[in-house]
Every structure is written in structure tokens, then in C-alpha cells.
Tab-separated table of C-alpha atoms and ligand atoms in Angstrom:
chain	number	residue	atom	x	y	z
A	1	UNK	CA	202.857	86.927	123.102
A	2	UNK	CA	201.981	88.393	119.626
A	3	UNK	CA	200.316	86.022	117.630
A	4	UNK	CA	201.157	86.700	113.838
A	5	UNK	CA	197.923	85.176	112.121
A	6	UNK	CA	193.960	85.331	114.280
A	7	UNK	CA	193.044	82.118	114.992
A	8	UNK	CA	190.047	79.744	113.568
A	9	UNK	CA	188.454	77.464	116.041
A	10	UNK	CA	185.707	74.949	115.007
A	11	UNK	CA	184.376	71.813	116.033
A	12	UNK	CA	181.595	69.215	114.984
A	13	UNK	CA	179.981	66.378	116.920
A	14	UNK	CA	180.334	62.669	115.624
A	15	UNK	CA	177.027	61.987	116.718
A	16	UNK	CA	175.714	60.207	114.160
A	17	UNK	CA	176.016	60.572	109.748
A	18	UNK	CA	177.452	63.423	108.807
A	19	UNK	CA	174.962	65.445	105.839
A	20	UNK	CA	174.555	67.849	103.303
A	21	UNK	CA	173.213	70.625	105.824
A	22	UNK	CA	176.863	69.907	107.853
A	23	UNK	CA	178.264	70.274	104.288
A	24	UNK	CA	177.042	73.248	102.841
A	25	UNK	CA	176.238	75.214	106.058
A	26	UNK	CA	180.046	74.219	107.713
A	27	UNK	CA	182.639	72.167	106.450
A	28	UNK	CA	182.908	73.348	102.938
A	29	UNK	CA	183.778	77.209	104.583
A	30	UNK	CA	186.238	75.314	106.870
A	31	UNK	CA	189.420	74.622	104.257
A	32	UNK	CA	189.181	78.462	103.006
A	33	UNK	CA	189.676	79.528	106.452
A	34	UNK	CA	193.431	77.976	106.484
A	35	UNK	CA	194.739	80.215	103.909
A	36	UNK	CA	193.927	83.223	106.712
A	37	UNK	CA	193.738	82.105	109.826
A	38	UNK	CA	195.787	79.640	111.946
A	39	UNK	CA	193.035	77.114	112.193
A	40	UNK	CA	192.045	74.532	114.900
A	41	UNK	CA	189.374	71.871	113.966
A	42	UNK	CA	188.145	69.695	116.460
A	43	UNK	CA	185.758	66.264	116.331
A	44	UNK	CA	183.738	66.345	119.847
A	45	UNK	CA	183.342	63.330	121.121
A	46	UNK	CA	182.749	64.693	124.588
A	47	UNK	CA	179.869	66.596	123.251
A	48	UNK	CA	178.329	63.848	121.666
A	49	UNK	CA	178.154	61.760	124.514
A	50	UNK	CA	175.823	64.142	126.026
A	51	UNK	CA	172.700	61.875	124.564
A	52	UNK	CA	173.188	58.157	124.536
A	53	UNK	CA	175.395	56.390	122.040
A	54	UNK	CA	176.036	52.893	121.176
A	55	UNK	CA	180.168	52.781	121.919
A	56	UNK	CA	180.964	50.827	118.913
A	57	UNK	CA	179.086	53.355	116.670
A	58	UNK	CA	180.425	56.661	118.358
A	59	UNK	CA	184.655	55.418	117.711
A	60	UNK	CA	183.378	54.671	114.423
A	61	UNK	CA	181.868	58.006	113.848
A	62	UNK	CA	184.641	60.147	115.637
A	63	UNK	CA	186.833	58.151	112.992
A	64	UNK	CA	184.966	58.900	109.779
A	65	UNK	CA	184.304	62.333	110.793
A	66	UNK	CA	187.472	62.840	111.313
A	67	UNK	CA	188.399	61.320	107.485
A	68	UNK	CA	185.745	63.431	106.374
A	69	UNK	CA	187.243	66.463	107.562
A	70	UNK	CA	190.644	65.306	105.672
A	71	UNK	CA	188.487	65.049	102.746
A	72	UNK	CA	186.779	67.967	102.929
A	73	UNK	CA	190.472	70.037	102.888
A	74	UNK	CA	191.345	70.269	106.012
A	75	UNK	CA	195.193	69.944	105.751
A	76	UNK	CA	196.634	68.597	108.893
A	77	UNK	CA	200.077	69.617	108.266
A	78	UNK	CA	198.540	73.237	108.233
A	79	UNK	CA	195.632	72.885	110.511
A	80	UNK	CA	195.765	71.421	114.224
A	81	UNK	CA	192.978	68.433	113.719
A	82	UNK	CA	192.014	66.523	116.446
A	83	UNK	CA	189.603	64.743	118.759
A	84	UNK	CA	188.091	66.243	121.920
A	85	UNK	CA	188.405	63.675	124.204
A	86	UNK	CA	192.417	63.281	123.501
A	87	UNK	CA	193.289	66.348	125.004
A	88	UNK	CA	192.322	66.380	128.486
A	89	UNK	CA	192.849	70.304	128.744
A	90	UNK	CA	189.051	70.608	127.364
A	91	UNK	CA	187.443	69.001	130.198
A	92	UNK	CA	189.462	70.577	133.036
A	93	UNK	CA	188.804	74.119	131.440
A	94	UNK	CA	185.265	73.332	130.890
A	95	UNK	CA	185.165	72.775	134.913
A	96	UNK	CA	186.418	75.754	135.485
A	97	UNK	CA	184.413	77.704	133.160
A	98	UNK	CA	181.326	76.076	134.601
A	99	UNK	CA	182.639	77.980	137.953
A	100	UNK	CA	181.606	81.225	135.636
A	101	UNK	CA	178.647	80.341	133.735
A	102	UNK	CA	175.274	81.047	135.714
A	103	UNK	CA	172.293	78.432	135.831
A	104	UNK	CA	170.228	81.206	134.526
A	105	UNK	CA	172.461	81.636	130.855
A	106	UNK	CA	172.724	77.812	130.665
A	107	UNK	CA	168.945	77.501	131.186
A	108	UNK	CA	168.269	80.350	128.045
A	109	UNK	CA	170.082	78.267	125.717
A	110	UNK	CA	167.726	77.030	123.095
A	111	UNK	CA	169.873	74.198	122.067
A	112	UNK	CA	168.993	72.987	125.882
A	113	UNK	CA	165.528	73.462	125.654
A	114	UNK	CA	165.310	71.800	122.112
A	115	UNK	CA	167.308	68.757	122.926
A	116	UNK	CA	165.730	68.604	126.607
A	117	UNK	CA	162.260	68.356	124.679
A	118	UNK	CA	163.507	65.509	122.684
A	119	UNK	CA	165.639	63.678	125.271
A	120	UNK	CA	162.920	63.811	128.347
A	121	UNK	CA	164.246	60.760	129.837
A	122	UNK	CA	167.575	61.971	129.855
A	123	UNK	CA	168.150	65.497	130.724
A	124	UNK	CA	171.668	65.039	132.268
A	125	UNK	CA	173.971	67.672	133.611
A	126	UNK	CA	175.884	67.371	130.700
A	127	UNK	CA	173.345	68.823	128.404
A	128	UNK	CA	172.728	71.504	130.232
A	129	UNK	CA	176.092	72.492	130.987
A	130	UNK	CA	177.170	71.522	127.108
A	131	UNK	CA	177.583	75.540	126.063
A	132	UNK	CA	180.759	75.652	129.129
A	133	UNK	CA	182.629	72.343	127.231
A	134	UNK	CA	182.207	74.544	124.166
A	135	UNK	CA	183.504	77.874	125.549
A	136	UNK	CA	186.434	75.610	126.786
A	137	UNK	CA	187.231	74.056	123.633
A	138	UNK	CA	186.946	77.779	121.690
A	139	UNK	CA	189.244	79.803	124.287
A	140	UNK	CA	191.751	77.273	125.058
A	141	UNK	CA	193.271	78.248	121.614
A	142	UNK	CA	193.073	82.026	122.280
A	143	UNK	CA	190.245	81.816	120.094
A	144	UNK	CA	189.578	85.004	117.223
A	145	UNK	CA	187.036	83.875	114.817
A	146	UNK	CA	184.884	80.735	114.951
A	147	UNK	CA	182.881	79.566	111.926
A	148	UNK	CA	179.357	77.900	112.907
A	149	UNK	CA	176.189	77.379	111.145
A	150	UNK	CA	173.278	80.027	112.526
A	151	UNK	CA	172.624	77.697	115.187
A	152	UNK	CA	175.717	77.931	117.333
A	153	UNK	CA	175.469	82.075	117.496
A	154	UNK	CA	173.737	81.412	120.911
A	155	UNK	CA	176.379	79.089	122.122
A	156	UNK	CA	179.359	81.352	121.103
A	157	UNK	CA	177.473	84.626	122.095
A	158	UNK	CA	177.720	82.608	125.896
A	159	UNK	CA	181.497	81.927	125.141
A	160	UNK	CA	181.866	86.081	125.043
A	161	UNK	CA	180.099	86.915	128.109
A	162	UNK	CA	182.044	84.188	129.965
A	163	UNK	CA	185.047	85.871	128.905
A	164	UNK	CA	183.923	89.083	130.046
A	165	UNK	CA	183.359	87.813	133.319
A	166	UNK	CA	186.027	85.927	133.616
A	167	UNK	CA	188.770	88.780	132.248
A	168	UNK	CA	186.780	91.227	134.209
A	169	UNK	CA	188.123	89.523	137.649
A	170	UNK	CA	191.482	88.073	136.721
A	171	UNK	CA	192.844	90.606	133.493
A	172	UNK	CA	193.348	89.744	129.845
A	173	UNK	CA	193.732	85.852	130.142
A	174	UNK	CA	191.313	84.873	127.146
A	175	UNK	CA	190.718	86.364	123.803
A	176	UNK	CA	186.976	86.875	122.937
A	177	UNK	CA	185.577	85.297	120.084
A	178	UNK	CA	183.799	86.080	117.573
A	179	UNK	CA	180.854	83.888	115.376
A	180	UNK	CA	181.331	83.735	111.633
A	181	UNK	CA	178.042	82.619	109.867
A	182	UNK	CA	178.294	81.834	106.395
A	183	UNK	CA	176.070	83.984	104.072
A	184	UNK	CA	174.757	81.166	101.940
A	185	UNK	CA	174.127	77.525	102.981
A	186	UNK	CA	173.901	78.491	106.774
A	187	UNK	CA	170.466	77.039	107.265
A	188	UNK	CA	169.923	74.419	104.609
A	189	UNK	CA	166.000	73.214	104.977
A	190	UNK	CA	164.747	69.417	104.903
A	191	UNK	CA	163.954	68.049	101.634
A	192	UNK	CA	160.049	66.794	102.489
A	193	UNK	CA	159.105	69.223	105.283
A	194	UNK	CA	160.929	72.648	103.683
A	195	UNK	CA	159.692	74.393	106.941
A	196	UNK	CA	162.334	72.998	109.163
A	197	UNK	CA	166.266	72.355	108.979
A	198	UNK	CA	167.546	69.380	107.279
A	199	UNK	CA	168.272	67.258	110.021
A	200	UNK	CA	169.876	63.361	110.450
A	201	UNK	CA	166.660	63.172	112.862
A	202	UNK	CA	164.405	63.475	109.898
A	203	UNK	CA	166.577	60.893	107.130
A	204	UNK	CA	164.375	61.070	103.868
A	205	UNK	CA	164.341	64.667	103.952
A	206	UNK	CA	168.384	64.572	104.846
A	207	UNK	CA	171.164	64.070	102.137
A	208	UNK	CA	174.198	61.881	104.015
A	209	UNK	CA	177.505	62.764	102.366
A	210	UNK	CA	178.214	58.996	102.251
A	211	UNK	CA	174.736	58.236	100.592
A	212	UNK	CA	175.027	56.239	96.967
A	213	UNK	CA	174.249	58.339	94.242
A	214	UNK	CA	171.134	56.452	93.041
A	215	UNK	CA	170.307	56.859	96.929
A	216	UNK	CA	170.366	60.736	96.635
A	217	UNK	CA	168.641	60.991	93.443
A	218	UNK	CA	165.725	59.279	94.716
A	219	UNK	CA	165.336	61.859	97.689
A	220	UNK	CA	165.693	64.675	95.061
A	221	UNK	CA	163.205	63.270	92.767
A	222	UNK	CA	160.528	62.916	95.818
A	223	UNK	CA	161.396	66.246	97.375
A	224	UNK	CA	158.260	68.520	98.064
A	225	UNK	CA	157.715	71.438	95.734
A	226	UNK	CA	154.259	72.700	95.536
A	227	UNK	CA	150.986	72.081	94.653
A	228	UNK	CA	150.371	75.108	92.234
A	229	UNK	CA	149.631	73.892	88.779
A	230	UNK	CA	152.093	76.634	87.624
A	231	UNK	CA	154.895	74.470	88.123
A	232	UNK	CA	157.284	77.488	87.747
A	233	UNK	CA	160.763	77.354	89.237
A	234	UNK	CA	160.708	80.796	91.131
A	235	UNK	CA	162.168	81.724	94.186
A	236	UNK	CA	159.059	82.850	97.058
A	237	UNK	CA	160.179	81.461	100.200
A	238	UNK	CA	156.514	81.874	101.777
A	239	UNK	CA	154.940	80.726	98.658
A	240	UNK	CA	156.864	78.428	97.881
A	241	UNK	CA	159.401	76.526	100.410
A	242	UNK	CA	159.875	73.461	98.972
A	243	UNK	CA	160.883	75.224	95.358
A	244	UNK	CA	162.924	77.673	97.528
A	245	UNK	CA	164.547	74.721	99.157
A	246	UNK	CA	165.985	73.202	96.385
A	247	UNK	CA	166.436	76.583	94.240
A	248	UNK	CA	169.297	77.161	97.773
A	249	UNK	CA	170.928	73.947	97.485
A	250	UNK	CA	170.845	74.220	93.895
A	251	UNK	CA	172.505	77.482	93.945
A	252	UNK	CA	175.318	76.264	96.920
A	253	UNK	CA	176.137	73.515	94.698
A	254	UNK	CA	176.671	75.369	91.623
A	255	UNK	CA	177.433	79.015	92.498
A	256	UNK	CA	174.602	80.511	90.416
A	257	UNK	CA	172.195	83.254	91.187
A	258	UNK	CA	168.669	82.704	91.779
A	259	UNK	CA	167.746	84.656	88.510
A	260	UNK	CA	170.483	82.504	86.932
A	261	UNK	CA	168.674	79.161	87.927
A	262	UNK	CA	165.156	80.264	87.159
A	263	UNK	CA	166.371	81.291	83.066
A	264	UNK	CA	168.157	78.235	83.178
A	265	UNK	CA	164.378	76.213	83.773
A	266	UNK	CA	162.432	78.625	82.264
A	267	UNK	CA	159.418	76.706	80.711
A	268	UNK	CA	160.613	73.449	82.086
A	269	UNK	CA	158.899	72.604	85.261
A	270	UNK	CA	159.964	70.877	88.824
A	271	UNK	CA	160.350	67.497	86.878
A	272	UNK	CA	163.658	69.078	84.822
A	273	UNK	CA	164.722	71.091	88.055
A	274	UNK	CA	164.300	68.028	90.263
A	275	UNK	CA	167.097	65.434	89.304
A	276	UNK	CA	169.090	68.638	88.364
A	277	UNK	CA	169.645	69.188	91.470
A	278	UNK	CA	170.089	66.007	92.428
A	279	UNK	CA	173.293	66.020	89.855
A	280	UNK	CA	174.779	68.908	90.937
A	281	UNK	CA	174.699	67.376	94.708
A	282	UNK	CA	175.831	64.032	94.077
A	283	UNK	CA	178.849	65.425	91.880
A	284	UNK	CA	179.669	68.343	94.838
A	285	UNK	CA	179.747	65.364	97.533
A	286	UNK	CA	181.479	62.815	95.153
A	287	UNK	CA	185.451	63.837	96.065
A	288	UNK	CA	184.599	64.081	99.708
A	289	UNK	CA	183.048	60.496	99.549
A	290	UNK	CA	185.646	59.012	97.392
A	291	UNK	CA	188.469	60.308	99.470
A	292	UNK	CA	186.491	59.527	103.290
A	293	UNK	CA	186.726	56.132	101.955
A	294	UNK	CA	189.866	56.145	100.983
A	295	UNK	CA	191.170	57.471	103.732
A	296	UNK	CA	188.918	54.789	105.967
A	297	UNK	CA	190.956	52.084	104.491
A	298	UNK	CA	194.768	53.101	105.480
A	299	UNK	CA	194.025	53.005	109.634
A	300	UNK	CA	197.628	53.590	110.157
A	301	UNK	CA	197.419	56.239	108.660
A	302	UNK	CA	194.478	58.302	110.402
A	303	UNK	CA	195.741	57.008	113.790
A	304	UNK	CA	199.291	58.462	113.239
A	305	UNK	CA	197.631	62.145	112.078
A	306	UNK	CA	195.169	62.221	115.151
A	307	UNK	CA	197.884	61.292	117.180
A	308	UNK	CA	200.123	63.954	116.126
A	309	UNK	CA	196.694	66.436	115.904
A	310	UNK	CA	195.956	65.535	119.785
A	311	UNK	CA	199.786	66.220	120.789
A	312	UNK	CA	199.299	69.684	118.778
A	313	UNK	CA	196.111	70.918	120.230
A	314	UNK	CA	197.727	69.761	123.871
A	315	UNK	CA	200.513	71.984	123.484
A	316	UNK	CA	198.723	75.185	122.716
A	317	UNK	CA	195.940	74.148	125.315
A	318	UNK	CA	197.518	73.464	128.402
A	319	UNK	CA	199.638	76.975	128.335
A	320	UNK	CA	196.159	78.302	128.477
A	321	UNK	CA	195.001	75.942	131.650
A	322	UNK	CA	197.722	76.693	133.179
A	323	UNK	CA	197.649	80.249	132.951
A	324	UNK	CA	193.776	79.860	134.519
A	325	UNK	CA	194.462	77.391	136.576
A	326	UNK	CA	197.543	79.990	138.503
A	327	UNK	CA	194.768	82.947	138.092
A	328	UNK	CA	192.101	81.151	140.065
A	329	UNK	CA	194.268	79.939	143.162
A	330	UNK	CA	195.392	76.340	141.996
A	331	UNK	CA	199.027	75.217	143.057
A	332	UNK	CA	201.644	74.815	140.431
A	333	UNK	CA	201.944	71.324	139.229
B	1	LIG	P1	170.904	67.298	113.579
B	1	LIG	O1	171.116	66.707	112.214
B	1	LIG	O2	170.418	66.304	114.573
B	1	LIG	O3	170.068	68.543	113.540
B	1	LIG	P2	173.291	68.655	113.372
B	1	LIG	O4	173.530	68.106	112.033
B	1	LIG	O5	172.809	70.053	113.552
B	1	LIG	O6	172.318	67.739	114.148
B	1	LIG	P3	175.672	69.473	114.606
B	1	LIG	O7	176.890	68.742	115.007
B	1	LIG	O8	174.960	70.273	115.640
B	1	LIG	O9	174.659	68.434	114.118
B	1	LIG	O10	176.005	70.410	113.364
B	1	LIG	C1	177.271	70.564	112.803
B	1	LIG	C2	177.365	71.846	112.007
B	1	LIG	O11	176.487	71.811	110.899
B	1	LIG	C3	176.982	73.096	112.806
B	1	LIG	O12	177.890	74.142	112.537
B	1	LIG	C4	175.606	73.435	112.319
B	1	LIG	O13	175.352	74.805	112.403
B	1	LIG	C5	175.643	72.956	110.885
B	1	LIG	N1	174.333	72.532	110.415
B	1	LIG	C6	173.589	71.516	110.891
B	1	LIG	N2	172.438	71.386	110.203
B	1	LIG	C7	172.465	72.357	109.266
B	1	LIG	C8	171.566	72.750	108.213
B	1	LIG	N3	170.426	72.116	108.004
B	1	LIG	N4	171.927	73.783	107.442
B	1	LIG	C9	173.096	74.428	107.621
B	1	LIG	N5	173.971	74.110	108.571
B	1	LIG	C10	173.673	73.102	109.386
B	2	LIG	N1	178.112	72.809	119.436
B	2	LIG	C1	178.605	72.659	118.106
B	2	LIG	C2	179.850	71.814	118.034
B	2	LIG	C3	180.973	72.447	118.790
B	2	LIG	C4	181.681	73.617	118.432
B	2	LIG	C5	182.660	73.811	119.457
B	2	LIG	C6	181.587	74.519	117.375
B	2	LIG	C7	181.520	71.994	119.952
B	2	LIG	N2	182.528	72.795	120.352
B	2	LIG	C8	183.510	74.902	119.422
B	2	LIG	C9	182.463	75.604	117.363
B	2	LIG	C10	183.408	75.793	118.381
B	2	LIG	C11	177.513	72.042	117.272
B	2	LIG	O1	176.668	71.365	117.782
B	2	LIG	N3	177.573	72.246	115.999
């Protein structure tokens, strides 16, 4: 069948607060991809559940994630928006896929080794085999374009060569995807240690999009600069990260160019620049807090749209499965 539009697949893990590196480096790309693409946006529970979390805390987060994503622009009447674990497709393709994914690929994944490093005491078969859930969840939907931050090329770069491989024996039964980074915001860096990503893992160098304003000055006002007596605000990433740091949020936030920012502080020093920057972040995250909370508040209302979301996603997914599941010997159901 011809499909008329491509089609956008995305997904994000509810594993824990959702933050300003999510923000800038995904979610804020993910609404400008509707008015192109037939879009699919997905909340992965399953995922998630690959390191330990507290049950109570994980509905919660799969809930406000998923108000977030509302918030954000994600229209569901446009977009299918759903959660992972509600359409059962994703697991049974994922077994499958694992069927075509070698030990060797799974074990080169540096998302593995990273998370391996940090999780000794719980290496399960689930994080190692995490990349196969996520080619599952992208070709399911006859997948064209998937936007991810930097991190996720890896992952999707797997999702291609499993498609090879798979297509290869069996003919044209997936479509392979195809990464979209974003040029600016993809790798937003901590606000206290500039040399690595802002991460929830490291919270007083993270921005949450849910933070209080007074909350998110503070961490602007104590983010690192330098310790050059110059005080300039001038973009040198190797010179200077932390000024670099906040001279990239500050120009996400606001749209302007780097020269643009350092006229605009000419002569004025990191304690002018500092709670500028701040502003311009607290007033960027202010809608999507405002309307998550909103949102939050009328239950009924987010359980009827993921409800509708998961019967959506089920629809287009299970003509896949059961396309794969004919190709690879199964009997018909
Ligand atoms: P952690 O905070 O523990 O590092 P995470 O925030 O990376 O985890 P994910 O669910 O892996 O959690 O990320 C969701 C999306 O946000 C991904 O597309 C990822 O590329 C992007 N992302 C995460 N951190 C950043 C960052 N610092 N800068 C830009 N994009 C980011
Ligand atoms: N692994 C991704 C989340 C994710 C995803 C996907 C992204 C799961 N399935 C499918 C794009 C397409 C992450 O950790 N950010």
C-alpha cells in the first residue's frame, strides 16, 4: 500500500523527571514534525523497566510524560500517542527481532556498556537486548524518519541493519529508517560539570521542566562559568565550557546567534548573563508546565486519549506482526 505522507516515529522513557536536555534536544522538534509527517509518539514503559523502578512512581511518570507530551504540542487527534506497554504488538515483534539481532551488535552498543557500568548489580537480559524492543517499536509503523537526540544514532543505526537482514531473507516487509538529529539543542551539557550531558542522574546541574521558577533560577545563578578574570561572555567551547554551556541554552531558548548574545552582554559580565538565562528558560518551559498540570488534573480525560492512542497504534501495528509473523513460519491466528 502507498502511504501518502513518510512517517515519524519517536519514543521517550518515563523513567524518572522529564528535563530541559529532553526539552531542547527532543520534544520541542516533536510538534513541527506533525505538519509533515504522519507521526507516532510513544511513552516506553517497557523500556524503562529495564533498571529498577518503584511501581507507584513509574504509572505516575508514564502519566505525566504522557501530559507533557500533550503540552509540548503533540496533538492527539493528529498524532497516534500512546504507551508502550498497551499495545502488545511491541513485545511480540521485539521477540522476533531478537531472532535477528546478533550478541555481537547488542554487545557494541554503548548505551549497554554505559548503563551496564552504572547498573553492575543488575545487568539483565533486558538491557542488553533493549536496542531489539526499540527496532520493534520504530518498524512496526513502517517507520521513515525518527527524531532522537545524538545519543540514539547507535540504537537506530542497529534498527537499519536489522532490517537489512531481515528484508534480505523474507523481501520488502519493513521500511528502513532513518535518524533525524536536531542541529541545535541535540546535546545540551550539565549546568556544574559543562563536560558531560545534562542528565536527571546529576540533578543540580539538570533543569526539570516541572521545577519552580525560583528553583531554576537558583541553578542558573550557581552554574559554572570560568575562572578567567576576563569575565567575557564569548563562545570557546575548550576554553570555556561552562560559558559555552549556557551561551547554547541561551541561544535554544531565544533563537539568537552566538554573535547576537555576546553584543547583547558586551561589557556586562557572567553576573548579567547568568539569571538571563535563567529568564529565558523559565519563560520557554512555563506553557509546557502550566498545561502538564493542567492536564494532570482532568484524569478522565488523559485516560480516554491514551485509550483511544493505544487502540490507534494497535491497528497499524499488528498488520505489521502479522505480516512477520506469516513470513517467518507462524500459523494464522
Ligand atoms: P538521563 O537523564 O539519565 O541521561 P535521558 O534524559 O537521556 O536519561 P532518555 O529517555 O534516554 O533519558 O532521553 C530522552 C530524549 O532526550 C532522547 O532523545 C535523548 O537523546 C534526549 N536527551 C537526553 N539528554 C539530553 C541532553 N542533555 N541534551 C540533548 N538531548 C538529550
Ligand atoms: N531509546 C530511546 C527511547 C526510545 C525510542 C524508541 C526513540 C525507545 N523506543 C523508538 C525513538 C524510537 C531513548 O532512550 N531516548
Amino acid at each position: 500500500m502507498m502511504k501518502e505522507r513518510k512517517v515519524s516515529f519517536s519514543g521517550i522513557q518515563p523513567s524518572g523527571e522529564l528535563h530541559l536536555g529532553n526539552y531542547l534536544g527532543a520534544l520541542r522538534h516533536w510538534p513541527t514534525f506533525q505538519e509533515k509527517y504522519d507521526c507516532v509518539y510513544c511513552v516506553v514503559d517497557a523500556h524503562a523497566i529495564t533498571v529498577r523502578q518503584d511501581p507507584a512512581k513509574l504509572r505516575r511518570s508514564t502519566l505525566e510524560l504522557y501530559a507533557q507530551l500533550i503540552a509540548c504540542g503533540i496533538d492527539p487527534e493528529k498524532s497516534i500517542l500512546f504507551v508502550q506497554s498497551q499495545v502488545p504488538a511491541h513485545a511480540e515483534l521485539a521477540w522476533i527481532l531478537n531472532c535477528y539481532t546478533m550478541f555481537g551488535e547488542l554487545s557494541r552498543m554503548t548505551q549497554f556498556k554505559d548503563k551496564s557500568a552504572r547498573n553492575a548489580d543488575n545487568i539483565n537480559a533486558g538491557l542488553f537486548t533493549y536496542p531489539s524492543l526499540m527496532a520493534a517499536d520504530i518498524l512496526l509503523y513502517q517507520t521513515d524518519v525518527v527524531p532522537v537526540g545524538e545519543d540514539q544514532r547507535q540504537h537506530v543505526e542497529l534498527a537499519r541493519d536489522i532490517v537489512k537482514r531481515f528484508n534480505g531473507v523474507y523481501g520488502d516487509v519493513f521500511t528502513e529508517p532513518e535518524a533525524v538529529i536536531p542541529k541545535f539543542g541535540a546535546r545540551v551539557m550539565s549546568l556544574n560539570n559543562p563536560e558531560s550531558k545534562m542528565s536527571k542522574s546529576m540533578p543540580e546541574g539538570c533543569v526539570f521542566v516541572m521545577e519552580k521558577p525560583e528553583d531554576i533560577m537558583r541553578k542558573f545563578k550557581r552554574a559554572v562559568t570560568d575562572s578567567d578574570t576576563e569575565n567575557c561572555v564569548c563562545y570557546d567551547r575548550a576554553a570555556k565550557p561552562g560559558v559555552a554551556t549556557l551561551m547554547d541554552i541561551y541561544s535554544a531558548c531565544t533563537g539568537r546567534s552566538f554573535e547576537a548574545i555576546e553584543a547583547e552582554f558586551a561589557g556586562q559580565g557572567y553576573g548579567a548573563f547568568k539569571p538571563k538565562v535563567g529568564e529565558a528558560v523559565v519563560e520557554l518551559l512555563r506553557p509546557v508546565r502550566e498545561e502538564t498540570q493542567r492536564l494532570l488534573a482532568d484524569k478522565a480525560y488523559l485516560e480516554s486519549v491514551y485509550r483511544a492512542g493505544a487502540e490507534k497504534a494497535a491497528h497499524v501495528a499488528e498488520r505489521t506482526l502479522r505480516k512477520v509473523q506469516k513470513k517467518v513460519g507462524f500459523l494464522a491466528r
